[in-house]
Short mmCIF file of C-alpha atoms and ligand atoms in Angstrom, two decimals:
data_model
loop_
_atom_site.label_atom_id
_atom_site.label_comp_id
_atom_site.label_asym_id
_atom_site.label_seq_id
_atom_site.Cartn_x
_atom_site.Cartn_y
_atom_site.Cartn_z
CA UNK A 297 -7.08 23.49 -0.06
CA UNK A 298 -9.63 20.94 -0.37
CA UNK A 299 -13.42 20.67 -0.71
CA UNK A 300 -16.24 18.98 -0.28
CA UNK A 301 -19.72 19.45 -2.10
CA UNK A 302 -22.60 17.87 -0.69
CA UNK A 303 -26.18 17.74 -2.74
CA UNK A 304 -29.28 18.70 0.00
CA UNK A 305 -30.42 15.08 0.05
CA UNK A 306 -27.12 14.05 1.72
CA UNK A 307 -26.66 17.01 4.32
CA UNK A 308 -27.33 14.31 6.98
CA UNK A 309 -23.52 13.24 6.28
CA UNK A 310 -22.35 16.75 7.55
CA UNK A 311 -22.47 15.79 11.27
CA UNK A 312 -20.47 12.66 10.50
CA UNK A 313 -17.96 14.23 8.15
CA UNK A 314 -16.83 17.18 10.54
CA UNK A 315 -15.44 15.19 13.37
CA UNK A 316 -13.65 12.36 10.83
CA UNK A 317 -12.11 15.64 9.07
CA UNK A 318 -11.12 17.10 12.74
CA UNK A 319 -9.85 13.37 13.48
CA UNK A 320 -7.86 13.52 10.00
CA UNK A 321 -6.61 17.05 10.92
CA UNK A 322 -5.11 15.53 14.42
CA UNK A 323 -2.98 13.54 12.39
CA UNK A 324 -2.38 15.38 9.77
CA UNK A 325 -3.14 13.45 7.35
CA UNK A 326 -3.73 15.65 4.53
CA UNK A 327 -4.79 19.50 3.30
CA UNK A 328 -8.03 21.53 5.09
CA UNK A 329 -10.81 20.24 3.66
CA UNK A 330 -13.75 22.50 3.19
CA UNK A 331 -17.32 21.09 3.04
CA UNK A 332 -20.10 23.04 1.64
CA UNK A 333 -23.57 22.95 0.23
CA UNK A 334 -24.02 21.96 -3.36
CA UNK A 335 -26.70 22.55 -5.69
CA UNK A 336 -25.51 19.87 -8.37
CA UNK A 337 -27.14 16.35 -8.16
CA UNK A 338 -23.76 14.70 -7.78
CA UNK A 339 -21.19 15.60 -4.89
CA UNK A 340 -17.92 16.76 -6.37
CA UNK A 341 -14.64 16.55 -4.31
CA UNK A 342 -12.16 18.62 -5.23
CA UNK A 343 -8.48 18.26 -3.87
CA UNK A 344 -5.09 19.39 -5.56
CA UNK A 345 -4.50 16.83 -7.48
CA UNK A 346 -8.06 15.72 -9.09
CA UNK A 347 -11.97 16.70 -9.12
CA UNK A 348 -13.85 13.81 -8.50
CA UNK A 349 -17.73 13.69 -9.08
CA UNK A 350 -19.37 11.01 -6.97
CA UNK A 351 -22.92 9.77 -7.03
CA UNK A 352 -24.23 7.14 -4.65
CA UNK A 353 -26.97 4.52 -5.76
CA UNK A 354 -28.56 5.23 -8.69
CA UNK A 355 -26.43 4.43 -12.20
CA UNK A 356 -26.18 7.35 -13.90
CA UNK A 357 -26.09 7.86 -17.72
CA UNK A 358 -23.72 10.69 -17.63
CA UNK A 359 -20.56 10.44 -18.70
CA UNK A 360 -19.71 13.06 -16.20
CA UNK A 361 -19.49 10.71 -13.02
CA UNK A 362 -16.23 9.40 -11.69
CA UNK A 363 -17.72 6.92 -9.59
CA UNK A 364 -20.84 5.25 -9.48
CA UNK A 365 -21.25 3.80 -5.50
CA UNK A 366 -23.76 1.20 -5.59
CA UNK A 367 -24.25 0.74 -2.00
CA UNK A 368 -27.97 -0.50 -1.37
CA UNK A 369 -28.80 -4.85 -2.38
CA UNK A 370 -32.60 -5.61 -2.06
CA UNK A 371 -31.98 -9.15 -2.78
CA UNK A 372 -29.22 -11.33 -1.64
CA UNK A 373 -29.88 -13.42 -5.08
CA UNK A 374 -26.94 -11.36 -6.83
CA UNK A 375 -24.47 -13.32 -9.43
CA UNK A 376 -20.66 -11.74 -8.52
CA UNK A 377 -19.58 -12.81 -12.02
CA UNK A 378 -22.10 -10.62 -13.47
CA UNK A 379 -21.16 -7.79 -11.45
CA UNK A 380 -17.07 -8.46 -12.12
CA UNK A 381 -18.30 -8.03 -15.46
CA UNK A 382 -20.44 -5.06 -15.37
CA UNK A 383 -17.35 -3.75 -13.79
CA UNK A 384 -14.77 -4.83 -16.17
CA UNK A 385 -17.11 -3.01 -18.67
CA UNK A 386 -17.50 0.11 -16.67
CA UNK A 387 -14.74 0.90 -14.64
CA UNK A 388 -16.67 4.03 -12.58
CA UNK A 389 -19.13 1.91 -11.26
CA UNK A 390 -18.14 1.23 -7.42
CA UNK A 391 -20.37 -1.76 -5.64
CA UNK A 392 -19.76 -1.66 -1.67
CA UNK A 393 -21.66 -4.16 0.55
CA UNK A 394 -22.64 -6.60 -1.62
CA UNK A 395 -23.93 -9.62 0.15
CA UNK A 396 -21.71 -13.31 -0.74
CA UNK A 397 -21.93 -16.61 1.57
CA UNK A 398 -20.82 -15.64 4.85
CA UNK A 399 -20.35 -11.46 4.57
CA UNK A 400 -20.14 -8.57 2.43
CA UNK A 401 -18.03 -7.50 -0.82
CA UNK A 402 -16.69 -4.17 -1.58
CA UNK A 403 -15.40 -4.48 -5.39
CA UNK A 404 -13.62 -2.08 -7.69
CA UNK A 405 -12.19 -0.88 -11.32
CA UNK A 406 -8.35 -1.38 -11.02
CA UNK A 407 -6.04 -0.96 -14.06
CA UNK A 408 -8.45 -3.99 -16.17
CA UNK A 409 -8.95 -6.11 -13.25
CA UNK A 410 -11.73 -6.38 -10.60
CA UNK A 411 -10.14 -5.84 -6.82
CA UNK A 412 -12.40 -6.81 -3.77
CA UNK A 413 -12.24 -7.13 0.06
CA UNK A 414 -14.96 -8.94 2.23
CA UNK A 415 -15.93 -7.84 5.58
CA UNK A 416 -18.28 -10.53 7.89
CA UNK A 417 -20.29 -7.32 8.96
CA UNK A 418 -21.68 -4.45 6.89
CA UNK A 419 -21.79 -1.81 9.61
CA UNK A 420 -23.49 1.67 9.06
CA UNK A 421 -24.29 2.88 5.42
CA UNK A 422 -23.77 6.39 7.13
CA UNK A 423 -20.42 6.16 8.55
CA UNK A 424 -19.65 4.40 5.28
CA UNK A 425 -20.39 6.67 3.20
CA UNK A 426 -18.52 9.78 5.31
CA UNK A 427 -15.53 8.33 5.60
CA UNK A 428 -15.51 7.31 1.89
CA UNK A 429 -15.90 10.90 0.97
CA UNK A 430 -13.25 12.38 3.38
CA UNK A 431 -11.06 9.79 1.90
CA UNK A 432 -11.63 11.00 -1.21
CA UNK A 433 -11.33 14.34 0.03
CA UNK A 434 -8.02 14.00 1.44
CA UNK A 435 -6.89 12.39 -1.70
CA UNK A 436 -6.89 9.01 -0.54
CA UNK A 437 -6.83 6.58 -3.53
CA UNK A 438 -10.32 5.04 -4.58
CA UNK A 439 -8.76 1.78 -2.98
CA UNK A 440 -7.74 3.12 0.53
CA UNK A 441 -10.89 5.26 1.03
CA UNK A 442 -12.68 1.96 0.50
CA UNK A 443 -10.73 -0.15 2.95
CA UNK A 444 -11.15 2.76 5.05
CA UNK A 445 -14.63 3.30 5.01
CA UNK A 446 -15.66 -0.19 5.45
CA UNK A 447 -13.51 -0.29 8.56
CA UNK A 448 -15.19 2.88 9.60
CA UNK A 449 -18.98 1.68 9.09
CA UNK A 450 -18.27 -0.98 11.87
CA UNK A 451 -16.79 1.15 14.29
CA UNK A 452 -18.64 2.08 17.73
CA UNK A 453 -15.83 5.21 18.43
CA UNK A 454 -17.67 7.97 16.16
CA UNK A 455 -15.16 10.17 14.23
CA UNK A 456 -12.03 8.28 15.26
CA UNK A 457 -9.91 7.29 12.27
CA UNK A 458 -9.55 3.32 12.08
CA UNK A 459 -5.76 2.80 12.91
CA UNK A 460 -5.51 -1.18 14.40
CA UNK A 461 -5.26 -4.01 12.41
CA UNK A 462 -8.49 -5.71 14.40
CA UNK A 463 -10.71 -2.57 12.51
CA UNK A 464 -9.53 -3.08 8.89
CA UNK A 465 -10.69 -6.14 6.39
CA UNK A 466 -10.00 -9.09 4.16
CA UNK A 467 -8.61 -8.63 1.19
CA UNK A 468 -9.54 -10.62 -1.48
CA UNK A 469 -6.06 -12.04 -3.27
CA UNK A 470 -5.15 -16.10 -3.44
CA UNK A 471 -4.55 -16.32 0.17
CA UNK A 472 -7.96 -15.19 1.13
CA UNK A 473 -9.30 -18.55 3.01
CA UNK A 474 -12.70 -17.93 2.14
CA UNK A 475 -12.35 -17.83 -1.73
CA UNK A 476 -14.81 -20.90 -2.31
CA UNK A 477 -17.04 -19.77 0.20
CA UNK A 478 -17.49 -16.61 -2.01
CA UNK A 479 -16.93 -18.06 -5.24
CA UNK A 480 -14.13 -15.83 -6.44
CA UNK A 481 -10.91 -17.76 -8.49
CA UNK A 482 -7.70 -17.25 -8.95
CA UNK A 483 -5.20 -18.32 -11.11
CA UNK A 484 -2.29 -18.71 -8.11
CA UNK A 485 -2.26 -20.63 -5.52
CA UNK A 486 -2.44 -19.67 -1.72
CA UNK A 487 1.25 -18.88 -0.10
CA UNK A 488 2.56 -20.31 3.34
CA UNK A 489 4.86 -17.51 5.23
CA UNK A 490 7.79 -16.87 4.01
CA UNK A 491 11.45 -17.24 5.77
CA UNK A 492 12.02 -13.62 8.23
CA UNK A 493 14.83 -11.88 7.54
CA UNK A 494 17.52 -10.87 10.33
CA UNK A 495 15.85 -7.69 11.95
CA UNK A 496 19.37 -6.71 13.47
CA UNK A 497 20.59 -6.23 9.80
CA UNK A 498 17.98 -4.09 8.11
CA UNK A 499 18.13 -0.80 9.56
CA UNK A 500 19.94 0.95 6.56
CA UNK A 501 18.94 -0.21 3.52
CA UNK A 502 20.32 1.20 0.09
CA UNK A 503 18.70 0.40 -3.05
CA UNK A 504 21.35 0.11 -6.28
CA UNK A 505 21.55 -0.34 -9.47
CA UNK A 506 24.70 -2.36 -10.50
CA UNK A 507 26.85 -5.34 -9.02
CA UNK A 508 29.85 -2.68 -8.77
CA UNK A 509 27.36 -0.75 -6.56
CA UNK A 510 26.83 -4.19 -4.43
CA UNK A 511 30.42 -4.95 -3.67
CA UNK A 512 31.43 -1.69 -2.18
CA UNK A 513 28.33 -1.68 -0.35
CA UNK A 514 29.14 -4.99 1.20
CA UNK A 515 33.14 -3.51 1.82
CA UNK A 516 31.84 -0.59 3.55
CA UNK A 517 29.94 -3.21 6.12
CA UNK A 518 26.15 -2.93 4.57
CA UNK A 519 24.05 -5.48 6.00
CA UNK A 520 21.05 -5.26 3.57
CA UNK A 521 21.10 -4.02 -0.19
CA UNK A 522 19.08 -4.73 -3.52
CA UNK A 523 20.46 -4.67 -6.71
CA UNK A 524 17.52 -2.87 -8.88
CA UNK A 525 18.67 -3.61 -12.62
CA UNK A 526 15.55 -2.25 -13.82
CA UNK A 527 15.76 -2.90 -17.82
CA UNK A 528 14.88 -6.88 -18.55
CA UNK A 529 17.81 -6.36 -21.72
CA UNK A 530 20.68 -5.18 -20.02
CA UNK A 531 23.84 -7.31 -21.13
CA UNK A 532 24.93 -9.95 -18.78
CA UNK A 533 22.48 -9.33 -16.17
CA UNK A 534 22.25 -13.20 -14.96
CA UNK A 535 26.00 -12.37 -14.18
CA UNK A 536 25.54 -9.81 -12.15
CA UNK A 537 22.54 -11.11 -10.10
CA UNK A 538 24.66 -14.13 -9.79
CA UNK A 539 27.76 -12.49 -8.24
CA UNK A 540 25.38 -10.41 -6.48
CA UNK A 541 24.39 -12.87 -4.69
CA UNK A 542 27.56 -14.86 -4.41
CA UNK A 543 29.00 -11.49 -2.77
CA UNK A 544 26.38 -11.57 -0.44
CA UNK A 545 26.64 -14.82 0.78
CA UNK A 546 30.46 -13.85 0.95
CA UNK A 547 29.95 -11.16 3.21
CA UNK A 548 27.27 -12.85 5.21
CA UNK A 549 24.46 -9.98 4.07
CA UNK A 550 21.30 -10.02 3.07
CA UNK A 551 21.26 -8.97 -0.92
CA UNK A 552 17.84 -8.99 -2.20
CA UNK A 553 17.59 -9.00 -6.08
CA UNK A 554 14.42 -7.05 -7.37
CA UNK A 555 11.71 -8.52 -10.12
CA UNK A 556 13.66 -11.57 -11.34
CA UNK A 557 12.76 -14.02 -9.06
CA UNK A 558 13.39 -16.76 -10.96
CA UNK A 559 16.85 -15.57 -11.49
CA UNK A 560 16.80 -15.48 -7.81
CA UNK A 561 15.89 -19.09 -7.19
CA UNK A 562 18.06 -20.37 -9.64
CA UNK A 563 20.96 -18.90 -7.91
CA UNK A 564 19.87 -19.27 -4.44
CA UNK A 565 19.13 -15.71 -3.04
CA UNK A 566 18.88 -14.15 -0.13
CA UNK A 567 15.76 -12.41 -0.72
CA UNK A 568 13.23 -11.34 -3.95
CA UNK A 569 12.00 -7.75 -3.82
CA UNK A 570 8.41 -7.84 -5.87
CA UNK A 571 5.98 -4.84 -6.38
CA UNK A 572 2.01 -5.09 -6.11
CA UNK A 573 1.96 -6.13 -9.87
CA UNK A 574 4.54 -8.37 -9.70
CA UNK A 575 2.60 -10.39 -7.26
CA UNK A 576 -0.12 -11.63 -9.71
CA UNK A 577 2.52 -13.13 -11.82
CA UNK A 578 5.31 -14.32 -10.02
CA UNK A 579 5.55 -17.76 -8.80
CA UNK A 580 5.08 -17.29 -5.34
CA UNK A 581 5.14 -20.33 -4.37
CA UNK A 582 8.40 -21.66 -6.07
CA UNK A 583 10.24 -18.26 -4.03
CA UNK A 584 8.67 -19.32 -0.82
CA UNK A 585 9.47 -23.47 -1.05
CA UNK A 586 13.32 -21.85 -2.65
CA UNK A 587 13.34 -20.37 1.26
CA UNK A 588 13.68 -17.28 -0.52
CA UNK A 589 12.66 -14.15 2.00
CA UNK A 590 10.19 -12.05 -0.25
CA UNK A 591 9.74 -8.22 0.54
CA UNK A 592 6.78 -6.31 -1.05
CA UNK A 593 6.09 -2.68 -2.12
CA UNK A 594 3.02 -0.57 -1.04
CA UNK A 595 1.90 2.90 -1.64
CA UNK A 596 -1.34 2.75 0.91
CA UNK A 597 -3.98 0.55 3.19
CA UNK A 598 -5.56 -1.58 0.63
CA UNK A 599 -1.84 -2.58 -0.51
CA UNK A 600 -0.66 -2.71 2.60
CA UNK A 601 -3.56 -5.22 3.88
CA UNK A 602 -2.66 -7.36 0.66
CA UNK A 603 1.07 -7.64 1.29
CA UNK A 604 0.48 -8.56 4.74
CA UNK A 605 -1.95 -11.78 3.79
CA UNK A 606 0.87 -12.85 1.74
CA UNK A 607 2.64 -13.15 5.71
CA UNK A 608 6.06 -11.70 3.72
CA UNK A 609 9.49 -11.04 5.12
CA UNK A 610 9.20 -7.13 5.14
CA UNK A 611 6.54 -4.51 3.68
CA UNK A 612 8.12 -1.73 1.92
CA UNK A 613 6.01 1.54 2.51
CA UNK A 614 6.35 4.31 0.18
CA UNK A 615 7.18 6.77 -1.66
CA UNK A 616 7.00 9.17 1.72
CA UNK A 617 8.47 11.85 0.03
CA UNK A 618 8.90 13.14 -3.45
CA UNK A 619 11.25 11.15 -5.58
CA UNK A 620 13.35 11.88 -8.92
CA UNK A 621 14.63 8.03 -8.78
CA UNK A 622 11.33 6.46 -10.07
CA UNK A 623 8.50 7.88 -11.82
CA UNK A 624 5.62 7.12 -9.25
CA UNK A 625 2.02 6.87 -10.11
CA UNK A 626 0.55 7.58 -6.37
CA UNK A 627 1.39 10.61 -4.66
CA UNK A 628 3.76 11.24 -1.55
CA UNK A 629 2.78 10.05 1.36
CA UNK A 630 4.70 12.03 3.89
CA UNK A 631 5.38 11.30 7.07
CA UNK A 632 2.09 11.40 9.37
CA UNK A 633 0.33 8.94 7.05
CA UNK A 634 3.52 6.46 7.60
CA UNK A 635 3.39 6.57 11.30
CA UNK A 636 -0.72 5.47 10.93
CA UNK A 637 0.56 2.37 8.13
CA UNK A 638 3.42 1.39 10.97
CA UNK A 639 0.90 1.66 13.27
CA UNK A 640 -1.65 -1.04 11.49
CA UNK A 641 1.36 -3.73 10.57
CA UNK A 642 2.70 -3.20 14.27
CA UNK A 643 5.10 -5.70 15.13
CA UNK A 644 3.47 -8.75 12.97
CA UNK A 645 6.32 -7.79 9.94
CA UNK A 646 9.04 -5.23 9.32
CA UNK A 647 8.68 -2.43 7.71
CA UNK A 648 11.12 -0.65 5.48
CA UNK A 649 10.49 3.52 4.39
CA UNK A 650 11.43 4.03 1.16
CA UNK A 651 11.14 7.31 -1.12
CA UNK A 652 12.96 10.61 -1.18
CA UNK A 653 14.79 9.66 2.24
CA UNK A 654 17.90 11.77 2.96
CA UNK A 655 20.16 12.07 5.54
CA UNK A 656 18.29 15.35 7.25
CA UNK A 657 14.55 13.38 6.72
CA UNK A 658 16.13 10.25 8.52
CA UNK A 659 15.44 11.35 11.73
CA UNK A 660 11.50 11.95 11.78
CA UNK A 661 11.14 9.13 8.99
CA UNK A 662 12.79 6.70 11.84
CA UNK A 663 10.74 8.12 14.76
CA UNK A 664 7.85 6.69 13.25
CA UNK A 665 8.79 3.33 14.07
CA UNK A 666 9.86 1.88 10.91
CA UNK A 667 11.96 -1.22 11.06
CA UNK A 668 14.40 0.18 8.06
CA UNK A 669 15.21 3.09 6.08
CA UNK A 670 15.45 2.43 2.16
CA UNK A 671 17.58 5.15 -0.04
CA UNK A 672 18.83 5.27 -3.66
CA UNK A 673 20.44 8.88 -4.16
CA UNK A 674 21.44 9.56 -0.47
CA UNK A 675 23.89 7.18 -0.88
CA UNK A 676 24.75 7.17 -5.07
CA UNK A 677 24.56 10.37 -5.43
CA UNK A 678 26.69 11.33 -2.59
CA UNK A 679 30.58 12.44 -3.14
CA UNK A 680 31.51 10.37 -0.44
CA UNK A 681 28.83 6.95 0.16
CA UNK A 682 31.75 5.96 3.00
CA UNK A 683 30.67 9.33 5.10
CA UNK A 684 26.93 9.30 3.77
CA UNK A 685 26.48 5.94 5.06
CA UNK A 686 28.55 6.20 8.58
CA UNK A 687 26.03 9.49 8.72
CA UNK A 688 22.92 7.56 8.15
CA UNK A 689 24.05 4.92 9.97
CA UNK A 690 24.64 7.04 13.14
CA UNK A 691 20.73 7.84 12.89
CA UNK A 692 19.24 4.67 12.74
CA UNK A 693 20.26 4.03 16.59
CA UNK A 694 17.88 1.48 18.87
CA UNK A 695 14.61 3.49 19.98
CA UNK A 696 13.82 3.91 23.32
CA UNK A 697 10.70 2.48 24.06
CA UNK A 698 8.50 5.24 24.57
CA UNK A 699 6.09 5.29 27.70
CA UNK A 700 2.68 6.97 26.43
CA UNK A 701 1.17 7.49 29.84
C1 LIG B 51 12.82 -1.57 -0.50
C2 LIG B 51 12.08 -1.30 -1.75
N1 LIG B 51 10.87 -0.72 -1.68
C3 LIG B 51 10.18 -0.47 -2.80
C4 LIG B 51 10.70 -0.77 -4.02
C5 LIG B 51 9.93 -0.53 -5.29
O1 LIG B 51 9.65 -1.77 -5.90
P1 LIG B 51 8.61 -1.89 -7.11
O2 LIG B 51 7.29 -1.39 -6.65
O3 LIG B 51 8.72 -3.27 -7.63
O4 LIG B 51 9.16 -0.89 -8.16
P2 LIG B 51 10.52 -1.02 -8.93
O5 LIG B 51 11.64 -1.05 -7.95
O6 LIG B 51 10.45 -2.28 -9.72
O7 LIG B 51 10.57 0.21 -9.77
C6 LIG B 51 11.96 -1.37 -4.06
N2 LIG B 51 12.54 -1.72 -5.23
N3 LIG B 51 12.63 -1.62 -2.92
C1 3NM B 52 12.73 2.35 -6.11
C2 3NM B 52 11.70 3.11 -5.37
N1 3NM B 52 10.52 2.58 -5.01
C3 3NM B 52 9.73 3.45 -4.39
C4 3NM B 52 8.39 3.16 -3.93
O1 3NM B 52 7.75 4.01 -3.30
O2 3NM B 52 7.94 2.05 -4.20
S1 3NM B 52 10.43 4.95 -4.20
C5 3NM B 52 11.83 4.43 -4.99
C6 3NM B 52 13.01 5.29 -5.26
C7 3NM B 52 13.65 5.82 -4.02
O3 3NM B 52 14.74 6.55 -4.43
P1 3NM B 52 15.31 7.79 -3.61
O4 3NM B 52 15.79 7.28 -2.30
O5 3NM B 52 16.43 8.26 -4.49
O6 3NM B 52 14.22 8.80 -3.51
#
């Protein structure tokens, strides 16, 4: 169980907290959260996996805050260099609303950078701040309960969780067309679309770890793969991505190759599978004039929103369940919260559900609406990948359309 401490000052919040929790609870998006009265200055949210203290407004000298929200701007004379650095310096402090040419900044603390998205309207500082807090409380990630909240403040349907695309923001990344207007830089350039993949092949989509792995993939019919060759060291890698591919091309399929892109390019690729930290440093650019397709990982809304400015040739969305492949730094998502992300990309890319994915999880992972189905050990770890993948295979059937009314 979860909960929810509120100081006296903010006990206005309550009666916008209770129906976003009841909202949350419809979807299931997370554990019971309990909110209660608190006598501490701070409010402290307290889930399974982390206490968080939060204190709006006021910078605080205590060490003991998690996150700083500066949330009210008296003057619109503010210097956003300044407050990248004040940020940089002190990763707790949290500024939401801050007014730039043309809108509003929300800006963040993320792993030594400073992450931002820009809405044209501030909306309601109340609705704002209770979504922000059931986020939190529902262990949303600093990042998501931001995007969330900001799309919340400028909603006119009271305790109804954002789910459309049309409620959610800009994020601020090197395809953001209003980058001058705000004065933010960035050391890449902006990214046209890149080529779609073949939506008829990626249903099943298993993730491997070696060439071998590739070819009797490819024998056993497999439309899509990746080879996943995660150490940078490993002898005659540029071999294998190279017959990789070559086998692909062979076979007709679509073999993505994951992280080296320019390994990719150089021997004309299918596709490039890049995480959310790969994209700062990889040349985008060079992948998308190659006519390579690019797929992206995402663990959430803010990464989600990102990935999609980058218009790419499939979003990855995980990990929905637990995983022993990877070591993951978010938690699960599961899969209510993965019907609400399919939900906001819609039909504008495809989507591929990747993360602890077995043959009996299949079915309610692909009644979400996912595009694809992404597995590692339901297929390499099974004694027979011929039967595993004829069994997954015999899931991942065409979808009725389903008639809401
Ligand atoms: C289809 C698919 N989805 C997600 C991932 C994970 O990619 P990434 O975040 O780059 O992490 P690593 O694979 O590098 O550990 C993937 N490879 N494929
Ligand atoms: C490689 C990878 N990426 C993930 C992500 O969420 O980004 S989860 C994952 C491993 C998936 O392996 P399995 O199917 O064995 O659980």
């Amino acid at each position: 169980m979860s909960t929810l401490s509120l100081p006296k000052v903010l006990s206005s919040l309550v009666m916008h907290i209770e129906p976003l929790l009841a909202s949350a609870a419809e979807y299931q998006l997370g554990e019971q959260v309990t909110l209660m009265p608190s006598s501490l200055e701070w409010i402290e949210v307290s889930t399974p996996s982390c206490v968080k203290r939060v204190r709006f407004e006021q910078v605080c000298s205590t060490q003991l805050i998690d996150y700083v929200l500066q949330d009210q701007w008296v003057s619109s004379e503010v210097d956003l260099s300044l407050i990248k650095a004040q940020i940089l310096k002190r990763s707790n402090v949290v500024v939401c609303g801050l007014p730039v040419n043309g809108g509003y900044l929300d800006l963040w603390h993320h792993d030594g950078e400073v992450r931002g998205c820009f809405s044209a309207d501030l909306g309601n500082t109340t609705q704002h701040r209770s979504m922000l807090l059931v986020a939190l409380a529902l262990d949303y990630p600093l990042e998501d309960a931001l995007v969330l909240a900001r799309a919340y403040a400028q909603s006119t349907q009271m305790g109804m969780w954002p789910t459309e695309r049309d409620a959610f923001l800009d994020i601020v990344c090197a395809n953001f067309s209003k980058l001058s207007d705000i004065g933010w830089q960035f050391e890449c350039q902006s990214v046209e679309a890149f080529a779609p993949v073949d939506s008829e092949k990626l249903t099943l989509y298993p993730v491997v770890d070696s060439v071998q792995w590739v070819k009797q993939l490819l024998e056993l019919d497999v439309k899509t793969t990746q080879l996943r060759i995660k150490d940078p060291n490993a002898q005659g890698l540029e071999q294998d991505v190279a017959h990789a591919i070559a086998l692909g091309l062979q076979a007709n399929a679509q073999v993505f190759i994951n992280d080296y892109w320019q390994l990719a390019i150089e021997h004309g690729a299918f596709g490039v599978h890049l995480g959310q930290e790969d994209l700062a440093v990889a040349d985008l650019n060079a992948i998308q004039q190659a006519n390579l397709r690019l797929g992206i990982s995402t663990h959430g809304y803010y990464e989600i929103l990102r990935a999609m400015a980058f218009n790419p040739s499939y979003i990855a969305l995980g990990h929905i369940y637990p995983t022993t492949t990877k070591q993951m730094p978010s938690l699960p998502q599961g899969v209510h919260r993965l019907k609400l992300y399919q939900q906001l990309i819609g039909n504008t890319f495809p989507t591929v559900a990747i993360g602890g994915v077995d043959l009996s999880r299949v079915p309610v992972v692909w009644d979400t609406g996912v595009s694809s189905v992404a597995v590692v050990r339901a297929i390499t770890q099974s004694n027979e990948p011929a039967i595993a993948i004829e069994q997954l295979n015999q899931c991942l059937v065409e979808r009725e359309v389903k008639d809401d009314n």
